[in-house]
Amino acid sequence: MRVKFHQNLDGLKERLLVMAGLAEQAIQRATEAYRTRDFSLADLVFQSEPAINRMEREIDELAYELLATEQPMAIDLRFILAVIRINADVERVGDQAVNIAARAVEMGAHANPDLPVDIPKLASLAQAMVRKSLQSFIEADAEMARSVLTMDDEVDAMNKAAYGALTEIITRQPELTPQALNVLIIARNLERVGDHATNIAEDVIFWVQGSDVRHSSMD
Amino acid sequence: MRVKFHQNLDGLKERLLVMAGLAEQAIQRATEAYRTRDFSLADLVFQSEPAINRMEREIDELAYELLATEQPMAIDLRFILAVIRINADVERVGDQAVNIAARAVEMGAHANPDLPVDIPKLASLAQAMVRKSLQSFIEADAEMARSVLTMDDEVDAMNKAAYGALTEIITRQPELTPQALNVLIIARNLERVGDHATNIAEDVIFWVQGSDVRHSSMD
């Protein structure tokens, strides 16, 4: 009975990681669609969304079944609750990828100006956060999860700088407004990806250590 | 024992509604701070954030305790899971209020141009969605929850129209860029409030009917 239960927990983890892989890939492709203007990549992002959504439902159902049929205690219970939360964040990473891909396609309708915002760099930082948060989940490593929380400051700072630079560009060269706005929104989407990675890292810490670290720096 | 358990469930619901009340009030005040330029209202929003965050943690801990010490089944289990999810969405409504209040304060540093976006109307729609989703939670009314899902389309359409109108304004009157960008971001924040209300409504339907309605219209 307990062997079966732990196999089910492993199955839950495995599915979540497959889904997370899809979401990571979607961010990667959306950013590439922006960088290279190869919109077949954006199409791939749009096509992957239903699969990610379906997996989110399946994982939630499986987690619910496990809670309903077993009586998980302590760390197993925290694990399942962490999976439910991480599941929601991974799905939202997928949503951000769709938003970014849609902006990239819209930008294709305009000229390609040289804007002072390094989206690929911001994207690679946000992706590194997602990857590290998932790695900490795979390895049940709270220390690694904590390192994700500090990376978020850098992403926030880059996003803030992008906002300032783009405001200035728009004011000086209003003809660049549509493109600059799209870049501004892509930067915000990437910042939100970083926020989701932060949430995932906090859930890993909650699972492994049983402590709730949310908002601990703010209060 | 079961009496005590159901009292605890009621206690959970009550706390969540108190917290939701704070978040609703924060959105109300942030929008008023924008409309009236009375920044003492924005201060109240900033001050309420730690309380909302603290309540989020307390509610999660209580929900976790109930799952750990009782073995809730079926509708009770779904209720607790719904509370955990709604809790996260309510906290994020509070975050949106903080973002809006911060933008309102920043706008105070510039002249007050007449921009073609009716933020108070968008805000009142988003707030109506939050109120109705919470009402459906109070009354365990899946039908009412479903009506929230259709309201979201209107909010999305208003946000999209705002984006178009503001892009045009910025292109024609670049000197209005900082103000127009702030309004654009406030509109997006309000659209996200609508998204959170949608999530809450879906959680109510999951709790009451045991069906997962997420993404049902998309797949």
Tab-separated table of C-alpha atoms in Angstrom:
chain	number	residue	atom	x	y	z
A	1	MET	CA	0.000	0.000	0.000
A	2	ARG	CA	2.663	2.549	0.988
A	3	VAL	CA	4.867	1.394	-1.871
A	4	LYS	CA	2.030	2.107	-4.279
A	5	PHE	CA	1.470	5.469	-2.604
A	6	HIS	CA	5.080	6.490	-3.032
A	7	GLN	CA	5.028	5.326	-6.624
A	8	ASN	CA	2.056	7.620	-7.096
A	9	LEU	CA	3.952	10.529	-5.548
A	10	ASP	CA	6.834	9.843	-7.918
A	11	GLY	CA	4.388	9.722	-10.809
A	12	LEU	CA	3.003	13.097	-9.755
A	13	LYS	CA	6.487	14.598	-9.643
A	14	GLU	CA	7.355	13.121	-13.016
A	15	ARG	CA	4.275	14.543	-14.706
A	16	LEU	CA	4.847	17.944	-13.200
A	17	LEU	CA	8.401	17.911	-14.549
A	18	VAL	CA	7.210	16.958	-18.037
A	19	MET	CA	4.751	19.842	-17.965
A	20	ALA	CA	7.431	22.190	-16.627
A	21	GLY	CA	9.665	21.106	-19.502
A	22	LEU	CA	6.949	22.134	-21.952
A	23	ALA	CA	6.552	25.505	-20.230
A	24	GLU	CA	10.317	26.122	-20.223
A	25	GLN	CA	10.498	25.229	-23.887
A	26	ALA	CA	7.608	27.595	-24.624
A	27	ILE	CA	9.448	30.511	-23.004
A	28	GLN	CA	12.580	29.595	-24.907
A	29	ARG	CA	10.709	29.465	-28.217
A	30	ALA	CA	8.760	32.668	-27.572
A	31	THR	CA	11.977	34.536	-26.856
A	32	GLU	CA	13.590	33.066	-29.958
A	33	ALA	CA	10.549	34.120	-31.990
A	34	TYR	CA	11.140	37.654	-30.732
A	35	ARG	CA	14.877	37.598	-31.398
A	36	THR	CA	14.898	35.937	-34.811
A	37	ARG	CA	11.438	36.974	-36.102
A	38	ASP	CA	10.874	33.334	-36.999
A	39	PHE	CA	7.156	33.142	-36.321
A	40	SER	CA	6.879	29.418	-36.845
A	41	LEU	CA	8.372	29.335	-33.335
A	42	ALA	CA	5.502	31.462	-32.070
A	43	ASP	CA	3.081	29.007	-33.672
A	44	LEU	CA	4.701	26.167	-31.773
A	45	VAL	CA	4.124	28.119	-28.555
A	46	PHE	CA	0.436	28.605	-29.364
A	47	GLN	CA	0.094	24.924	-30.201
A	48	SER	CA	1.665	23.768	-26.943
A	49	GLU	CA	-0.711	25.732	-24.719
A	50	PRO	CA	-3.627	23.272	-24.759
A	51	ALA	CA	-1.250	20.443	-23.808
A	52	ILE	CA	0.092	22.420	-20.863
A	53	ASN	CA	-3.436	23.268	-19.724
A	54	ARG	CA	-4.509	19.645	-20.006
A	55	MET	CA	-1.542	18.474	-17.977
A	56	GLU	CA	-2.335	21.050	-15.300
A	57	ARG	CA	-5.804	19.569	-14.898
A	58	GLU	CA	-4.514	16.003	-14.853
A	59	ILE	CA	-1.913	16.776	-12.215
A	60	ASP	CA	-4.471	18.545	-10.053
A	61	GLU	CA	-6.848	15.614	-10.370
A	62	LEU	CA	-4.151	13.119	-9.464
A	63	ALA	CA	-3.097	15.221	-6.466
A	64	TYR	CA	-6.707	15.468	-5.377
A	65	GLU	CA	-7.162	11.682	-5.723
A	66	LEU	CA	-4.098	11.057	-3.596
A	67	LEU	CA	-5.328	13.417	-0.896
A	68	ALA	CA	-8.780	11.851	-1.021
A	69	THR	CA	-7.820	8.166	-0.991
A	70	GLU	CA	-4.653	8.197	1.134
A	71	GLN	CA	-4.151	10.106	4.337
A	72	PRO	CA	-0.788	11.638	3.625
A	73	MET	CA	0.947	13.103	6.653
A	74	ALA	CA	3.662	15.650	7.277
A	75	ILE	CA	6.193	15.738	4.451
A	76	ASP	CA	4.026	13.750	2.003
A	77	LEU	CA	1.123	16.091	2.594
A	78	ARG	CA	3.375	19.107	2.147
A	79	PHE	CA	4.724	17.557	-1.034
A	80	ILE	CA	1.259	17.187	-2.552
A	81	LEU	CA	0.293	20.724	-1.550
A	82	ALA	CA	3.547	22.011	-3.038
A	83	VAL	CA	2.793	20.144	-6.276
A	84	ILE	CA	-0.660	21.756	-6.469
A	85	ARG	CA	0.846	25.227	-6.097
A	86	ILE	CA	3.817	24.621	-8.394
A	87	ASN	CA	1.409	23.223	-10.962
A	88	ALA	CA	-0.494	26.528	-11.059
A	89	ASP	CA	2.729	28.528	-11.387
A	90	VAL	CA	4.075	26.356	-14.194
A	91	GLU	CA	0.836	26.776	-16.104
A	92	ARG	CA	1.148	30.544	-15.731
A	93	VAL	CA	4.701	30.418	-17.056
A	94	GLY	CA	3.125	28.821	-20.124
A	95	ASP	CA	0.639	31.717	-20.295
A	96	GLN	CA	3.494	34.223	-20.216
A	97	ALA	CA	5.119	32.383	-23.113
A	98	VAL	CA	1.903	32.733	-25.115
A	99	ASN	CA	1.801	36.464	-24.328
A	100	ILE	CA	5.414	36.919	-25.391
A	101	ALA	CA	4.885	34.954	-28.605
A	102	ALA	CA	1.802	37.042	-29.440
A	103	ARG	CA	3.789	40.260	-28.942
A	104	ALA	CA	6.616	38.906	-31.083
A	105	VAL	CA	4.155	38.229	-33.901
A	106	GLU	CA	2.648	41.698	-33.563
A	107	MET	CA	6.128	43.225	-33.729
A	108	GLY	CA	6.594	41.494	-37.056
A	109	ALA	CA	4.074	43.922	-38.541
A	110	HIS	CA	6.426	46.842	-37.881
A	111	ALA	CA	10.024	47.740	-38.658
A	112	ASN	CA	12.652	46.295	-36.371
A	113	PRO	CA	14.166	49.246	-34.478
A	114	ASP	CA	17.233	48.986	-32.285
A	115	LEU	CA	15.809	49.367	-28.778
A	116	PRO	CA	17.995	49.715	-25.703
A	117	VAL	CA	16.590	46.653	-23.912
A	118	ASP	CA	18.356	43.325	-23.892
A	119	ILE	CA	15.350	40.995	-23.951
A	120	PRO	CA	17.428	37.852	-24.633
A	121	LYS	CA	19.495	38.574	-21.513
A	122	LEU	CA	16.409	39.189	-19.381
A	123	ALA	CA	14.871	36.026	-20.802
A	124	SER	CA	17.911	33.944	-20.059
A	125	LEU	CA	17.911	35.184	-16.460
A	126	ALA	CA	14.215	34.434	-16.025
A	127	GLN	CA	14.714	31.008	-17.587
A	128	ALA	CA	17.670	30.314	-15.309
A	129	MET	CA	15.383	31.061	-12.351
A	130	VAL	CA	12.764	28.630	-13.610
A	131	ARG	CA	15.376	25.946	-14.266
A	132	LYS	CA	16.967	26.369	-10.854
A	133	SER	CA	13.648	26.351	-9.027
A	134	LEU	CA	12.738	23.085	-10.783
A	135	GLN	CA	16.174	21.655	-10.063
A	136	SER	CA	15.661	22.432	-6.382
A	137	PHE	CA	12.330	20.623	-6.611
A	138	ILE	CA	13.941	17.564	-8.235
A	139	GLU	CA	16.687	17.445	-5.631
A	140	ALA	CA	14.550	18.551	-2.671
A	141	ASP	CA	17.234	21.163	-2.060
A	142	ALA	CA	16.005	24.117	0.022
A	143	GLU	CA	19.383	25.823	-0.152
A	144	MET	CA	19.252	25.878	-3.932
A	145	ALA	CA	15.664	27.121	-3.771
A	146	ARG	CA	16.802	30.012	-1.608
A	147	SER	CA	19.324	31.082	-4.238
A	148	VAL	CA	16.416	31.579	-6.669
A	149	LEU	CA	14.913	34.204	-4.364
A	150	THR	CA	17.984	36.433	-4.684
A	151	MET	CA	18.073	36.091	-8.478
A	152	ASP	CA	14.661	37.738	-8.607
A	153	ASP	CA	16.084	41.096	-7.546
A	154	GLU	CA	18.243	41.221	-10.658
A	155	VAL	CA	15.287	40.449	-12.938
A	156	ASP	CA	13.217	43.154	-11.238
A	157	ALA	CA	16.043	45.672	-11.649
A	158	MET	CA	16.442	44.854	-15.338
A	159	ASN	CA	12.722	45.225	-15.904
A	160	LYS	CA	12.702	48.574	-14.136
A	161	ALA	CA	15.639	49.805	-16.223
A	162	ALA	CA	13.846	48.649	-19.378
A	163	TYR	CA	10.802	50.681	-18.394
A	164	GLY	CA	12.873	53.845	-17.945
A	165	ALA	CA	14.797	53.382	-21.192
A	166	LEU	CA	11.658	52.691	-23.215
A	167	THR	CA	9.774	55.650	-21.766
A	168	GLU	CA	12.623	57.875	-22.876
A	169	ILE	CA	12.769	56.332	-26.359
A	170	ILE	CA	9.026	56.756	-26.834
A	171	THR	CA	9.153	60.381	-25.753
A	172	ARG	CA	12.014	61.201	-28.109
A	173	GLN	CA	10.943	59.006	-31.042
A	174	PRO	CA	7.162	58.624	-30.924
A	175	GLU	CA	7.184	56.723	-34.211
A	176	LEU	CA	8.738	53.821	-32.283
A	177	THR	CA	5.802	53.660	-29.850
A	178	PRO	CA	4.186	50.394	-31.003
A	179	GLN	CA	7.485	48.498	-30.983
A	180	ALA	CA	8.646	50.004	-27.700
A	181	LEU	CA	5.342	49.136	-26.011
A	182	ASN	CA	5.599	45.556	-27.183
A	183	VAL	CA	9.113	45.293	-25.782
A	184	LEU	CA	7.962	46.867	-22.529
A	185	ILE	CA	5.255	44.250	-22.179
A	186	ILE	CA	7.592	41.389	-23.074
A	187	ALA	CA	9.942	42.616	-20.334
A	188	ARG	CA	7.065	42.586	-17.847
A	189	ASN	CA	6.048	39.103	-18.940
A	190	LEU	CA	9.588	37.896	-18.293
A	191	GLU	CA	9.593	39.579	-14.913
A	192	ARG	CA	6.434	37.620	-14.111
A	193	VAL	CA	8.156	34.410	-15.178
A	194	GLY	CA	10.756	35.254	-12.531
A	195	ASP	CA	7.951	35.768	-10.001
A	196	HIS	CA	6.551	32.324	-10.779
A	197	ALA	CA	10.016	30.789	-10.337
A	198	THR	CA	10.198	32.552	-6.978
A	199	ASN	CA	6.844	31.047	-5.993
A	200	ILE	CA	8.058	27.588	-7.024
A	201	ALA	CA	11.229	27.998	-4.958
A	202	GLU	CA	9.166	29.034	-1.937
A	203	ASP	CA	6.980	25.964	-2.359
A	204	VAL	CA	10.068	23.746	-2.428
A	205	ILE	CA	11.253	25.301	0.838
A	206	PHE	CA	7.818	24.788	2.377
A	207	TRP	CA	7.840	21.145	1.287
A	208	VAL	CA	11.395	20.344	2.402
A	209	GLN	CA	11.601	22.394	5.554
A	210	GLY	CA	7.986	22.839	6.530
A	211	SER	CA	8.400	26.592	6.821
A	212	ASP	CA	6.487	29.209	4.912
A	213	VAL	CA	8.952	31.776	3.591
A	214	ARG	CA	6.562	33.924	1.616
A	215	HIS	CA	6.814	37.660	2.193
A	216	SER	CA	9.389	37.044	4.915
A	217	SER	CA	11.548	39.887	3.625
A	218	MET	CA	8.659	42.320	3.411
A	219	ASP	CA	6.924	42.109	6.746
B	1	MET	CA	-15.117	15.815	16.608
B	2	ARG	CA	-16.943	16.451	13.325
B	3	VAL	CA	-18.687	19.454	14.868
B	4	LYS	CA	-15.302	20.905	15.761
B	5	PHE	CA	-14.053	20.125	12.266
B	6	HIS	CA	-16.910	21.962	10.630
B	7	GLN	CA	-16.413	24.893	12.960
B	8	ASN	CA	-12.814	24.960	11.759
B	9	LEU	CA	-13.968	24.972	8.144
B	10	ASP	CA	-16.270	27.877	8.929
B	11	GLY	CA	-13.378	29.645	10.623
B	12	LEU	CA	-11.257	29.162	7.529
B	13	LYS	CA	-13.971	30.612	5.323
B	14	GLU	CA	-14.471	33.549	7.650
B	15	ARG	CA	-10.783	34.449	7.685
B	16	LEU	CA	-10.548	34.196	3.944
B	17	LEU	CA	-13.491	36.566	3.606
B	18	VAL	CA	-11.921	39.084	5.995
B	19	MET	CA	-8.739	38.980	3.929
B	20	ALA	CA	-10.727	39.282	0.710
B	21	GLY	CA	-12.460	42.318	2.188
B	22	LEU	CA	-9.068	43.941	2.763
B	23	ALA	CA	-7.991	43.167	-0.803
B	24	GLU	CA	-11.231	44.559	-2.248
B	25	GLN	CA	-10.848	47.698	-0.180
B	26	ALA	CA	-7.246	48.057	-1.379
B	27	ILE	CA	-8.351	47.969	-5.032
B	28	GLN	CA	-11.080	50.480	-4.251
B	29	ARG	CA	-8.644	52.823	-2.528
B	30	ALA	CA	-5.946	52.471	-5.187
B	31	THR	CA	-8.455	53.373	-7.897
B	32	GLU	CA	-9.692	56.316	-5.849
B	33	ALA	CA	-6.091	57.456	-5.359
B	34	TYR	CA	-5.762	57.470	-9.154
B	35	ARG	CA	-9.055	59.252	-9.721
B	36	THR	CA	-8.825	61.923	-7.016
B	37	ARG	CA	-5.012	62.229	-6.681
B	38	ASP	CA	-5.479	61.866	-2.944
B	39	PHE	CA	-2.300	59.992	-2.149
B	40	SER	CA	-3.158	59.361	1.484
B	41	LEU	CA	-5.364	56.649	-0.050
B	42	ALA	CA	-2.314	55.133	-1.754
B	43	ASP	CA	-0.540	55.131	1.613
B	44	LEU	CA	-3.401	53.182	3.128
B	45	VAL	CA	-2.980	50.608	0.355
B	46	PHE	CA	0.749	50.277	1.065
B	47	GLN	CA	0.038	49.911	4.776
B	48	SER	CA	-2.526	47.172	4.310
B	49	GLU	CA	-0.222	44.910	2.300
B	50	PRO	CA	1.651	43.311	5.221
B	51	ALA	CA	-1.671	42.483	6.891
B	52	ILE	CA	-2.936	40.786	3.737
B	53	ASN	CA	0.304	38.837	3.394
B	54	ARG	CA	0.161	37.757	7.032
B	55	MET	CA	-3.412	36.574	6.655
B	56	GLU	CA	-2.452	34.585	3.563
B	57	ARG	CA	0.152	32.699	5.585
B	58	GLU	CA	-2.233	32.109	8.503
B	59	ILE	CA	-4.962	30.781	6.237
B	60	ASP	CA	-2.541	28.450	4.464
B	61	GLU	CA	-1.250	27.180	7.796
B	62	LEU	CA	-4.758	26.577	9.099
B	63	ALA	CA	-5.725	24.770	5.888
B	64	TYR	CA	-2.598	22.656	6.145
B	65	GLU	CA	-3.356	21.809	9.790
B	66	LEU	CA	-6.871	20.719	8.874
B	67	LEU	CA	-5.593	18.501	6.080
B	68	ALA	CA	-2.916	17.058	8.367
B	69	THR	CA	-5.012	16.375	11.454
B	70	GLU	CA	-8.403	15.494	9.947
B	71	GLN	CA	-8.957	13.276	6.948
B	72	PRO	CA	-11.377	15.419	5.022
B	73	MET	CA	-13.211	13.633	2.235
B	74	ALA	CA	-14.990	14.661	-0.949
B	75	ILE	CA	-16.619	18.061	-0.632
B	76	ASP	CA	-14.720	19.015	2.542
B	77	LEU	CA	-11.422	18.167	0.902
B	78	ARG	CA	-12.381	20.114	-2.205
B	79	PHE	CA	-13.397	23.032	0.010
B	80	ILE	CA	-9.992	23.170	1.687
B	81	LEU	CA	-8.170	22.893	-1.630
B	82	ALA	CA	-10.369	25.651	-3.045
B	83	VAL	CA	-9.554	27.845	-0.031
B	84	ILE	CA	-5.809	27.317	-0.600
B	85	ARG	CA	-6.128	28.418	-4.214
B	86	ILE	CA	-8.520	31.306	-3.575
B	87	ASN	CA	-6.181	32.470	-0.825
B	88	ALA	CA	-3.325	32.827	-3.330
B	89	ASP	CA	-5.541	34.719	-5.779
B	90	VAL	CA	-6.839	37.119	-3.135
B	91	GLU	CA	-3.291	37.895	-2.069
B	92	ARG	CA	-2.418	38.682	-5.685
B	93	VAL	CA	-5.414	41.009	-5.935
B	94	GLY	CA	-3.773	42.848	-3.035
B	95	ASP	CA	-0.516	42.974	-5.007
B	96	GLN	CA	-2.323	44.507	-7.968
B	97	ALA	CA	-3.754	47.169	-5.663
B	98	VAL	CA	-0.229	48.028	-4.510
B	99	ASN	CA	0.921	48.291	-8.139
B	100	ILE	CA	-1.992	50.560	-9.023
B	101	ALA	CA	-1.425	52.769	-5.979
B	102	ALA	CA	2.287	53.085	-6.848
B	103	ARG	CA	1.403	54.140	-10.402
B	104	ALA	CA	-1.119	56.629	-9.087
B	105	VAL	CA	1.539	58.208	-6.891
B	106	GLU	CA	3.994	58.359	-9.784
B	107	MET	CA	1.368	60.046	-11.924
B	108	GLY	CA	1.125	62.754	-9.289
B	109	ALA	CA	4.585	63.934	-10.372
B	110	HIS	CA	3.234	64.877	-13.803
B	111	ALA	CA	0.436	67.022	-15.188
B	112	ASN	CA	-2.988	65.420	-15.312
B	113	PRO	CA	-3.830	64.995	-19.011
B	114	ASP	CA	-7.210	63.925	-20.284
B	115	LEU	CA	-6.612	60.389	-21.532
B	116	PRO	CA	-9.214	58.412	-23.460
B	117	VAL	CA	-9.356	55.509	-20.996
B	118	ASP	CA	-12.080	55.158	-18.402
B	119	ILE	CA	-10.064	53.592	-15.570
B	120	PRO	CA	-12.856	54.031	-12.980
B	121	LYS	CA	-15.234	52.080	-15.219
B	122	LEU	CA	-12.703	49.311	-15.820
B	123	ALA	CA	-11.996	49.246	-12.090
B	124	SER	CA	-15.649	49.005	-11.183
B	125	LEU	CA	-16.063	46.074	-13.592
B	126	ALA	CA	-13.038	44.265	-12.175
B	127	GLN	CA	-14.256	44.918	-8.651
B	128	ALA	CA	-17.718	43.641	-9.521
B	129	MET	CA	-16.080	40.415	-10.712
B	130	VAL	CA	-14.186	40.033	-7.444
B	131	ARG	CA	-17.297	40.754	-5.409
B	132	LYS	CA	-19.413	38.311	-7.366
B	133	SER	CA	-16.797	35.559	-7.210
B	134	LEU	CA	-16.621	35.964	-3.441
B	135	GLN	CA	-20.400	36.062	-3.190
B	136	SER	CA	-20.550	32.765	-5.081
B	137	PHE	CA	-18.028	31.391	-2.568
B	138	ILE	CA	-20.145	32.561	0.383
B	139	GLU	CA	-23.306	31.069	-1.073
B	140	ALA	CA	-21.656	27.978	-2.613
B	141	ASP	CA	-23.395	29.026	-5.834
B	142	ALA	CA	-21.786	27.516	-8.937
B	143	GLU	CA	-24.283	29.250	-11.218
B	144	MET	CA	-23.269	32.646	-9.911
B	145	ALA	CA	-19.616	31.655	-10.234
B	146	ARG	CA	-20.213	30.844	-13.899
B	147	SER	CA	-21.551	34.336	-14.530
B	148	VAL	CA	-18.174	35.737	-13.430
B	149	LEU	CA	-16.473	33.871	-16.269
B	150	THR	CA	-18.463	35.756	-18.897
B	151	MET	CA	-17.774	39.130	-17.253
B	152	ASP	CA	-14.081	38.581	-17.888
B	153	ASP	CA	-14.515	39.015	-21.647
B	154	GLU	CA	-15.727	42.571	-21.157
B	155	VAL	CA	-12.760	43.464	-18.965
B	156	ASP	CA	-10.359	41.978	-21.521
B	157	ALA	CA	-12.028	43.936	-24.320
B	158	MET	CA	-11.812	47.206	-22.360
B	159	ASN	CA	-8.151	46.597	-21.628
B	160	LYS	CA	-7.431	45.898	-25.260
B	161	ALA	CA	-9.239	49.076	-26.340
B	162	ALA	CA	-7.241	51.037	-23.762
B	163	TYR	CA	-4.031	49.695	-25.218
B	164	GLY	CA	-4.965	50.818	-28.728
B	165	ALA	CA	-6.120	54.263	-27.617
B	166	LEU	CA	-3.017	54.882	-25.526
B	167	THR	CA	-0.634	53.757	-28.275
B	168	GLU	CA	-2.245	56.290	-30.551
B	169	ILE	CA	-2.076	59.078	-27.977
B	170	ILE	CA	1.593	58.410	-27.300
B	171	THR	CA	2.427	58.443	-31.003
B	172	ARG	CA	0.626	61.725	-31.570
B	173	GLN	CA	1.579	63.454	-28.297
B	174	PRO	CA	4.871	61.991	-27.097
B	175	GLU	CA	5.002	64.474	-24.212
B	176	LEU	CA	2.175	62.454	-22.642
B	177	THR	CA	4.221	59.240	-22.674
B	178	PRO	CA	4.892	58.872	-18.920
B	179	GLN	CA	1.233	59.442	-18.013
B	180	ALA	CA	-0.085	57.249	-20.800
B	181	LEU	CA	2.251	54.399	-19.837
B	182	ASN	CA	1.101	54.590	-16.243
B	183	VAL	CA	-2.524	54.393	-17.338
B	184	LEU	CA	-1.701	51.492	-19.640
B	185	ILE	CA	-0.172	49.577	-16.747
B	186	ILE	CA	-3.049	50.375	-14.407
B	187	ALA	CA	-5.432	48.991	-17.051
B	188	ARG	CA	-3.382	45.794	-17.226
B	189	ASN	CA	-3.353	45.515	-13.444
B	190	LEU	CA	-7.136	45.757	-13.424
B	191	GLU	CA	-7.369	43.146	-16.145
B	192	ARG	CA	-5.296	40.868	-13.914
B	193	VAL	CA	-7.694	41.516	-11.043
B	194	GLY	CA	-10.405	40.199	-13.352
B	195	ASP	CA	-8.254	37.128	-14.055
B	196	HIS	CA	-7.939	36.450	-10.332
B	197	ALA	CA	-11.713	36.769	-9.909
B	198	THR	CA	-12.077	34.252	-12.747
B	199	ASN	CA	-9.735	31.862	-10.945
B	200	ILE	CA	-11.744	32.262	-7.737
B	201	ALA	CA	-14.985	31.540	-9.578
B	202	GLU	CA	-13.465	28.401	-11.101
B	203	ASP	CA	-12.376	27.237	-7.661
B	204	VAL	CA	-15.905	27.718	-6.354
B	205	ILE	CA	-17.262	25.565	-9.189
B	206	PHE	CA	-14.614	22.903	-8.462
B	207	TRP	CA	-15.586	22.922	-4.780
B	208	VAL	CA	-19.358	22.864	-5.277
B	209	GLN	CA	-19.614	20.630	-8.313
B	210	GLY	CA	-16.385	18.679	-8.184
B	211	SER	CA	-15.606	19.550	-11.784
B	212	ASP	CA	-12.565	21.362	-13.018
B	213	VAL	CA	-13.672	24.054	-15.456
B	214	ARG	CA	-10.329	25.631	-16.132
B	215	HIS	CA	-9.460	26.221	-19.766
B	216	SER	CA	-12.670	24.485	-20.792
B	217	SER	CA	-13.415	27.116	-23.397
B	218	MET	CA	-9.931	27.008	-24.853
B	219	ASP	CA	-9.222	23.345	-25.422
